[in-house]
mmCIF file of C-alpha atoms in Angstrom:
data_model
loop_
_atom_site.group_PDB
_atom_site.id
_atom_site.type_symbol
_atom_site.label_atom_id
_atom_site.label_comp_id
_atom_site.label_asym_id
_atom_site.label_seq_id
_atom_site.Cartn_x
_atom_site.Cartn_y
_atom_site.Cartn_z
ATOM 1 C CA UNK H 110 87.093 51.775 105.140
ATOM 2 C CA UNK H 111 87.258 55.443 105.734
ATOM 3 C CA UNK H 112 90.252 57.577 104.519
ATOM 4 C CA UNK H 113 91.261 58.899 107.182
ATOM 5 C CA UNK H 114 90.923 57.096 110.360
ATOM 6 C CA UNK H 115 91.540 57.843 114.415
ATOM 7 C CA UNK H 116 91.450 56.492 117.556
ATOM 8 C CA UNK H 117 87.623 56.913 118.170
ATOM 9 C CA UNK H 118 88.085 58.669 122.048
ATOM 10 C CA UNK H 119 87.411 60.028 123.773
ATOM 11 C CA UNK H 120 90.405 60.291 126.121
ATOM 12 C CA UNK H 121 90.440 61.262 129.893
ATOM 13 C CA UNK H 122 93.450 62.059 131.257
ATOM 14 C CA UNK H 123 95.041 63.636 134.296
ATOM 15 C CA UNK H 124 97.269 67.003 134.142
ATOM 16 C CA UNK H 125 101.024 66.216 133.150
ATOM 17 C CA UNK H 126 100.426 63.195 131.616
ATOM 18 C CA UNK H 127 101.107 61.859 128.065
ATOM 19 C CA UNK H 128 98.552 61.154 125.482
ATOM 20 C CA UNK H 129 99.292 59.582 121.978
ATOM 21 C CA UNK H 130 96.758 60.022 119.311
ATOM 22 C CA UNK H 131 97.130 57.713 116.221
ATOM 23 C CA UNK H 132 95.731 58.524 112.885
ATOM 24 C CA UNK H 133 95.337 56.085 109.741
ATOM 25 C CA UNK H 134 94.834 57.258 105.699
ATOM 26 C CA UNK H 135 94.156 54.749 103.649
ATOM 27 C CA UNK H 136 95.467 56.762 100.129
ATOM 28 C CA UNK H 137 99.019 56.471 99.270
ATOM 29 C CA UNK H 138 99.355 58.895 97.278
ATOM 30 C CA UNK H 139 98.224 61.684 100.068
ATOM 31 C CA UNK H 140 100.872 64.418 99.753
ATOM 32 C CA UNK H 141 100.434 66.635 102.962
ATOM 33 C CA UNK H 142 99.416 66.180 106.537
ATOM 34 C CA UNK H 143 97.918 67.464 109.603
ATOM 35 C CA UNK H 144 96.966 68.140 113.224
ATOM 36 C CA UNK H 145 94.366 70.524 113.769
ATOM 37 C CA UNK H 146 92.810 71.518 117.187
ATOM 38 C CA UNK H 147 89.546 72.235 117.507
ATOM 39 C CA UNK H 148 88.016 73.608 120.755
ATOM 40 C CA UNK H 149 84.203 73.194 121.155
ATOM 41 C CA UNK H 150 81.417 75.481 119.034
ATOM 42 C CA UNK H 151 84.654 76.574 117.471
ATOM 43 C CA UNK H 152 86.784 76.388 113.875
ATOM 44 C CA UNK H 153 89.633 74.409 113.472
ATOM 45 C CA UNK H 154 93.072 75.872 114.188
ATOM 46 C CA UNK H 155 96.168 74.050 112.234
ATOM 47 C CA UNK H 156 98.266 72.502 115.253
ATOM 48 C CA UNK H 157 101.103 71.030 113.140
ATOM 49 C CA UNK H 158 102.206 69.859 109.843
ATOM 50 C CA UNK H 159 103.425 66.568 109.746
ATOM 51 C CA UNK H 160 106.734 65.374 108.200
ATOM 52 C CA UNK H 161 108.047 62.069 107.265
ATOM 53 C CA UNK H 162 110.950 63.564 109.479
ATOM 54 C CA UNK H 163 109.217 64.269 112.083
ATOM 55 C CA UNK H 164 108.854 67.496 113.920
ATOM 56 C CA UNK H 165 108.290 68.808 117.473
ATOM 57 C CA UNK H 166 106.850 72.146 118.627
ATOM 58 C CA UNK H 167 107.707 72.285 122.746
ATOM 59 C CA UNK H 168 105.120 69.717 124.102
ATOM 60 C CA UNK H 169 103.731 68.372 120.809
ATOM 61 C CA UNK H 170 105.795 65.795 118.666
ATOM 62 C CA UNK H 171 104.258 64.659 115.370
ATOM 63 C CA UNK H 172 105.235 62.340 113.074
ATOM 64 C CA UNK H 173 104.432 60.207 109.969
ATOM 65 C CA UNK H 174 105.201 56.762 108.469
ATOM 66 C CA UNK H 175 104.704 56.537 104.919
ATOM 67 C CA UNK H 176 105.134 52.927 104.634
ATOM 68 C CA UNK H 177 102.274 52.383 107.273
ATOM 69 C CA UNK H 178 100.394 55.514 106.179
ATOM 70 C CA UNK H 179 100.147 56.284 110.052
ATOM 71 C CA UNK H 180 100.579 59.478 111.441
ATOM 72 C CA UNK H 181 100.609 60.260 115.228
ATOM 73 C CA UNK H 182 100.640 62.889 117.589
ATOM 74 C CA UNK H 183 102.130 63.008 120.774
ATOM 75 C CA UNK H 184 101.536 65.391 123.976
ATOM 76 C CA UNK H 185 103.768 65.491 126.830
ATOM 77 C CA UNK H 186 103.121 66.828 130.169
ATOM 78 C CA UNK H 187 99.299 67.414 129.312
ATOM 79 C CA UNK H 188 98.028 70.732 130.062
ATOM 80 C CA UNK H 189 94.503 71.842 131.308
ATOM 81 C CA UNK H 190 93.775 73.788 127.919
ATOM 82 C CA UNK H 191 95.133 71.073 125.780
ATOM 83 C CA UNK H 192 91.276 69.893 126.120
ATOM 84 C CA UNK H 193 89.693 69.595 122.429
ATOM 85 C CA UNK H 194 89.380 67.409 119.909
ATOM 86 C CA UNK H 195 92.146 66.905 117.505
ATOM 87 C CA UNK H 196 91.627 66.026 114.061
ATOM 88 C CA UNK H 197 94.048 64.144 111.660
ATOM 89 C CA UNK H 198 94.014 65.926 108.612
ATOM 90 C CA UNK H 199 95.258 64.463 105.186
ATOM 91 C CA UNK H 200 95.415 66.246 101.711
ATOM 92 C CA UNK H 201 95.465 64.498 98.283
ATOM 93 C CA UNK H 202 96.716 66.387 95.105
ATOM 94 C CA UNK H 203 94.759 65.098 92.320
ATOM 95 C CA UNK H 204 94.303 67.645 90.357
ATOM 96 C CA UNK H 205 93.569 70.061 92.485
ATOM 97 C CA UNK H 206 94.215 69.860 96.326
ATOM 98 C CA UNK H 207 91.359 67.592 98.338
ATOM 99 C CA UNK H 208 91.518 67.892 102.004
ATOM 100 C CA UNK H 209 89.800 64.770 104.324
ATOM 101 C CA UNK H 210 89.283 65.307 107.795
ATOM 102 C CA UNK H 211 89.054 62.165 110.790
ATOM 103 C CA UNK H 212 86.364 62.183 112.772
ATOM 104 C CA UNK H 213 88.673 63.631 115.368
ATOM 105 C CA UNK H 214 89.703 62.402 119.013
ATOM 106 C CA UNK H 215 88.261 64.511 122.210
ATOM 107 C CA UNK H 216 90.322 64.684 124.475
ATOM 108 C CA UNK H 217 89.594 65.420 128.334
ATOM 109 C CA UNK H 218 92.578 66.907 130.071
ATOM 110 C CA UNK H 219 91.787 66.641 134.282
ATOM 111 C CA UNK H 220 93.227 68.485 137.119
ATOM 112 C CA UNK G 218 99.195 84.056 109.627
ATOM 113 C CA UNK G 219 96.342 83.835 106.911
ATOM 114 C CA UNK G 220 93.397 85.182 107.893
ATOM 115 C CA UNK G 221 89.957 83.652 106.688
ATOM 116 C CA UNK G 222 87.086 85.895 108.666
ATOM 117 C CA UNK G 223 83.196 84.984 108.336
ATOM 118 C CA UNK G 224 80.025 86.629 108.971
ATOM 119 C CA UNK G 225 77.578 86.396 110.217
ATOM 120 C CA UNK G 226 78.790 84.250 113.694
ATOM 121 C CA UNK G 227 75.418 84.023 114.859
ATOM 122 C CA UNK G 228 71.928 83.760 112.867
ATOM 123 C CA UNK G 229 68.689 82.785 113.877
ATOM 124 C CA UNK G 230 66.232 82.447 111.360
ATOM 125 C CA UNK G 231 62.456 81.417 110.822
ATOM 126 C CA UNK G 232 61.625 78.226 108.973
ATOM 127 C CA UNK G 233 60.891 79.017 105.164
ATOM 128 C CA UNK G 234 64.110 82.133 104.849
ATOM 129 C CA UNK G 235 67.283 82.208 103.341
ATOM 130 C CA UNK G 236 70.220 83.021 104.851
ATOM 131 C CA UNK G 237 73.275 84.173 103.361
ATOM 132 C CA UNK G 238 77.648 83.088 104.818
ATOM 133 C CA UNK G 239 79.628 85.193 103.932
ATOM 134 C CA UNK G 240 83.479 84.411 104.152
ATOM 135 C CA UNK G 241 86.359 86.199 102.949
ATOM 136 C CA UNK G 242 90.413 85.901 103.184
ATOM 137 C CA UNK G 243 91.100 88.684 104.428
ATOM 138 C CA UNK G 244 94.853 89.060 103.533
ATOM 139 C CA UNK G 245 95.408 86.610 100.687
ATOM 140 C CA UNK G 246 93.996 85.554 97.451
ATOM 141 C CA UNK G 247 91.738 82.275 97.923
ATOM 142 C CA UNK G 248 90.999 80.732 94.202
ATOM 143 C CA UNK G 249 89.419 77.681 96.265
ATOM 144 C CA UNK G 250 87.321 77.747 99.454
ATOM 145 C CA UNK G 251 85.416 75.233 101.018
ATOM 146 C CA UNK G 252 82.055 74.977 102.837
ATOM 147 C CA UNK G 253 81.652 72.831 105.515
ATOM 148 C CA UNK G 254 78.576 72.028 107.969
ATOM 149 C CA UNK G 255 79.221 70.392 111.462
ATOM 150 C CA UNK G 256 76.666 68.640 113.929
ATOM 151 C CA UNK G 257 77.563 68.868 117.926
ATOM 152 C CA UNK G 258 79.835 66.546 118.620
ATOM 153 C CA UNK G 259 80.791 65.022 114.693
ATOM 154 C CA UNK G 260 83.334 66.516 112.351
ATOM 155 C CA UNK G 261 83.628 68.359 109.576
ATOM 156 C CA UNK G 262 81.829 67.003 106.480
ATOM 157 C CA UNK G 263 82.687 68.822 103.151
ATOM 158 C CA UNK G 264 79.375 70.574 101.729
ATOM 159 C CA UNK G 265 80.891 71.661 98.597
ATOM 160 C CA UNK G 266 84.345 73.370 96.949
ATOM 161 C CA UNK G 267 84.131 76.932 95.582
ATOM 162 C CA UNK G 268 86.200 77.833 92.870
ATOM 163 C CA UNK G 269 86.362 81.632 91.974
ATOM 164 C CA UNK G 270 84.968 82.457 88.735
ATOM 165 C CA UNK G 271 83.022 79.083 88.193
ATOM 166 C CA UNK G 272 80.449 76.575 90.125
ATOM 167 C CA UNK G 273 81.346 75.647 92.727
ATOM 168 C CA UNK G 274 81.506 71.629 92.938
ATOM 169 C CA UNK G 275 78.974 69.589 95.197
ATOM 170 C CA UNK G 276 79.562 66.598 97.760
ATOM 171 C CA UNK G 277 77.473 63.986 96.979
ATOM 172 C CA UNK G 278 74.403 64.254 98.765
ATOM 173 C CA UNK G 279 74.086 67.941 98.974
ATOM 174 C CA UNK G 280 71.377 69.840 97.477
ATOM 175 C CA UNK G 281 72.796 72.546 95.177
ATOM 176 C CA UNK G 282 69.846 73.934 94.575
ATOM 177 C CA UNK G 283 69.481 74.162 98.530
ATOM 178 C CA UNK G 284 73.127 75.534 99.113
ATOM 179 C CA UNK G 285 73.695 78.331 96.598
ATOM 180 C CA UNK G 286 77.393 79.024 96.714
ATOM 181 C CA UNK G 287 79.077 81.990 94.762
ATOM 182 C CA UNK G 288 82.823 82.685 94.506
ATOM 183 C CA UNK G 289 83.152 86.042 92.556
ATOM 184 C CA UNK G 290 86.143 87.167 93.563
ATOM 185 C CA UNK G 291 89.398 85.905 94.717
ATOM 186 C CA UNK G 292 88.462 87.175 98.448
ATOM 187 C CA UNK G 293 84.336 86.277 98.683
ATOM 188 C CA UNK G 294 82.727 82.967 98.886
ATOM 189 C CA UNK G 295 79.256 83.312 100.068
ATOM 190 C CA UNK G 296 77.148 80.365 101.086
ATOM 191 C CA UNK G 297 72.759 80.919 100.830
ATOM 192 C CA UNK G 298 71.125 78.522 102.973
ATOM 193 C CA UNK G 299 67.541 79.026 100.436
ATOM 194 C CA UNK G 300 64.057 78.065 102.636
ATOM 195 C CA UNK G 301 66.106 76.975 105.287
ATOM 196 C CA UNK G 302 64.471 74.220 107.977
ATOM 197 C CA UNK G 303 65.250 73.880 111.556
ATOM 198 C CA UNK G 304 67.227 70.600 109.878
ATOM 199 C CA UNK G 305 69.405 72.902 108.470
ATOM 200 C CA UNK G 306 70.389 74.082 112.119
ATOM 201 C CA UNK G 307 74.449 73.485 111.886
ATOM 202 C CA UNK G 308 77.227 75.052 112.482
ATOM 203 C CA UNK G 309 78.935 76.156 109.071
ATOM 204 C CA UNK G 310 82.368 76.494 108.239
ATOM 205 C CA UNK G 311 84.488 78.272 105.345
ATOM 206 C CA UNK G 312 88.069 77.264 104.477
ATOM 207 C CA UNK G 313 90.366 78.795 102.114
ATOM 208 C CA UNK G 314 93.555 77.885 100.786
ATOM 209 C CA UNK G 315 95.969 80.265 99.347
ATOM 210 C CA UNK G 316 96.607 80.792 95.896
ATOM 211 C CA UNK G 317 98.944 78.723 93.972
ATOM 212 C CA UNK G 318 102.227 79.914 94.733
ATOM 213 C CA UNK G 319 102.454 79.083 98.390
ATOM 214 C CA UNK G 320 100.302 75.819 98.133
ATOM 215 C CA UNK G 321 101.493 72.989 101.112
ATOM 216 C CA UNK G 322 97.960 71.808 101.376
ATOM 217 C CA UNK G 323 96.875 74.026 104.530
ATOM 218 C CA UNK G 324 93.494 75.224 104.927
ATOM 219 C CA UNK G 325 92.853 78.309 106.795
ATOM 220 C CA UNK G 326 89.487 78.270 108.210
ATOM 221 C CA UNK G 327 86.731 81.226 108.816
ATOM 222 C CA UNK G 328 85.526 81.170 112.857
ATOM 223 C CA UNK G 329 82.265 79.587 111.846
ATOM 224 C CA UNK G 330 78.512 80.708 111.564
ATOM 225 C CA UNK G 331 75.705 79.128 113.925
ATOM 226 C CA UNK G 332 72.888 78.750 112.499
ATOM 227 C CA UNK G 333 69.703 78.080 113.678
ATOM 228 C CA UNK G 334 66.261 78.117 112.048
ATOM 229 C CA UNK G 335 63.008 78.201 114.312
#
């Protein structure tokens, strides 16, 4: 199983429309928590944190269940240049911090 | 925010060179960066951790003999891509996180270096 899993993609979707991605970390003991964005032949850019609270930035909503060790991400009224592939990241202290990336989801936002 | 910047963006080498990644935080003090290497259209896979002022540490499966990676400073990782192979072709990543102090786990990452050998 890998440690960090997500929905495999990708996702084609029309403009203003609302696209869930679901994530999956398989270590319980993972500390901190991700979105990152990244657009093609380019680095990632951090998105959002995520909180066991969860927390929204305008459009974007994440949030994270513990007990599952799931984390989501939610985009409302999907914009043009929301198309990239977003990648669930999860961060382990064990001694030192160890980041682990998902494969990422593409997603395909259509006018 | 943090800045991470890397150079070159671009390379294009012949089969048999080395090729040296530089990437530096530009406006914090990184005491761990990462290297990363990504094929078109997979994600990031963790090449190795550099830790400033000793070796860096090694994924399984990567060749540190093949990857020379020096931290010397709080602000420089470099990565050497030694004898490099058009299999090497990849686009390579830095990441740095900041120094202990402000730690929440986020990695700030350099814009990437292209490489391709002929």
């Amino acid at each position: 199983r890998k440690e960090v899993e997500q929905d495999p993609g990708p996702f084609n979707v029309p403009e203003g429309a609302t696209v869930a991605f679901n994530c999956t970390y398989s270590n319980s003991a993972s500390q901190s928590f991700f979105w990152y964005r990244q657009d093609c032949r380019k680095e990632p850019k951090l998105l959002m944190s995520v909180y066991s609270s969860g927390n929204e930035d305008g459009r974007f909503t994440a949030q994270l269940n513990r007990a599952s060790q799931y984390i989501s991400l939610l985009i409302r009224d999907s914009k043009l240049s929301d198309s990239a592939t977003y990648l669930c990241v999860v961060t382990l202290n064990t001694g030192g911090f160890k980041t682990i990336f998902g494969a990422g989801t593409r997603l395909f936002v259509k006018a | 925010g943090a800045v991470v910047s890397q150079h070159p963006s671009w390379v294009i080498c012949k089969s048999g060179t080395s090729v040296k990644i530089e990437c530096r935080s530009l406006d914090f003090q990184a005491t761990t960066m990462f290297w990363y290497r990504q094929f078109p259209k997979q994600s990031l896979m963790l090449m190795a951790t550099s830790n400033e002022g000793s070796k860096a540490t090694y994924e399984q499966g990567v060749e540190k003999d093949k990857f020379l990676i020096n931290h010397a400073s709080l602000t420089l990782s470099t990565l050497t891509v030694t004898s490099a192979h058009p299999e090497d072709s990849s686009f390579y990543i830095c990441s740095a996180r900041a120094r202990a102090g402000v730690e929440t786990g986020e990695l700030f990452f350099g814009e990437g270096s292209r490489l391709t050998v002929l």
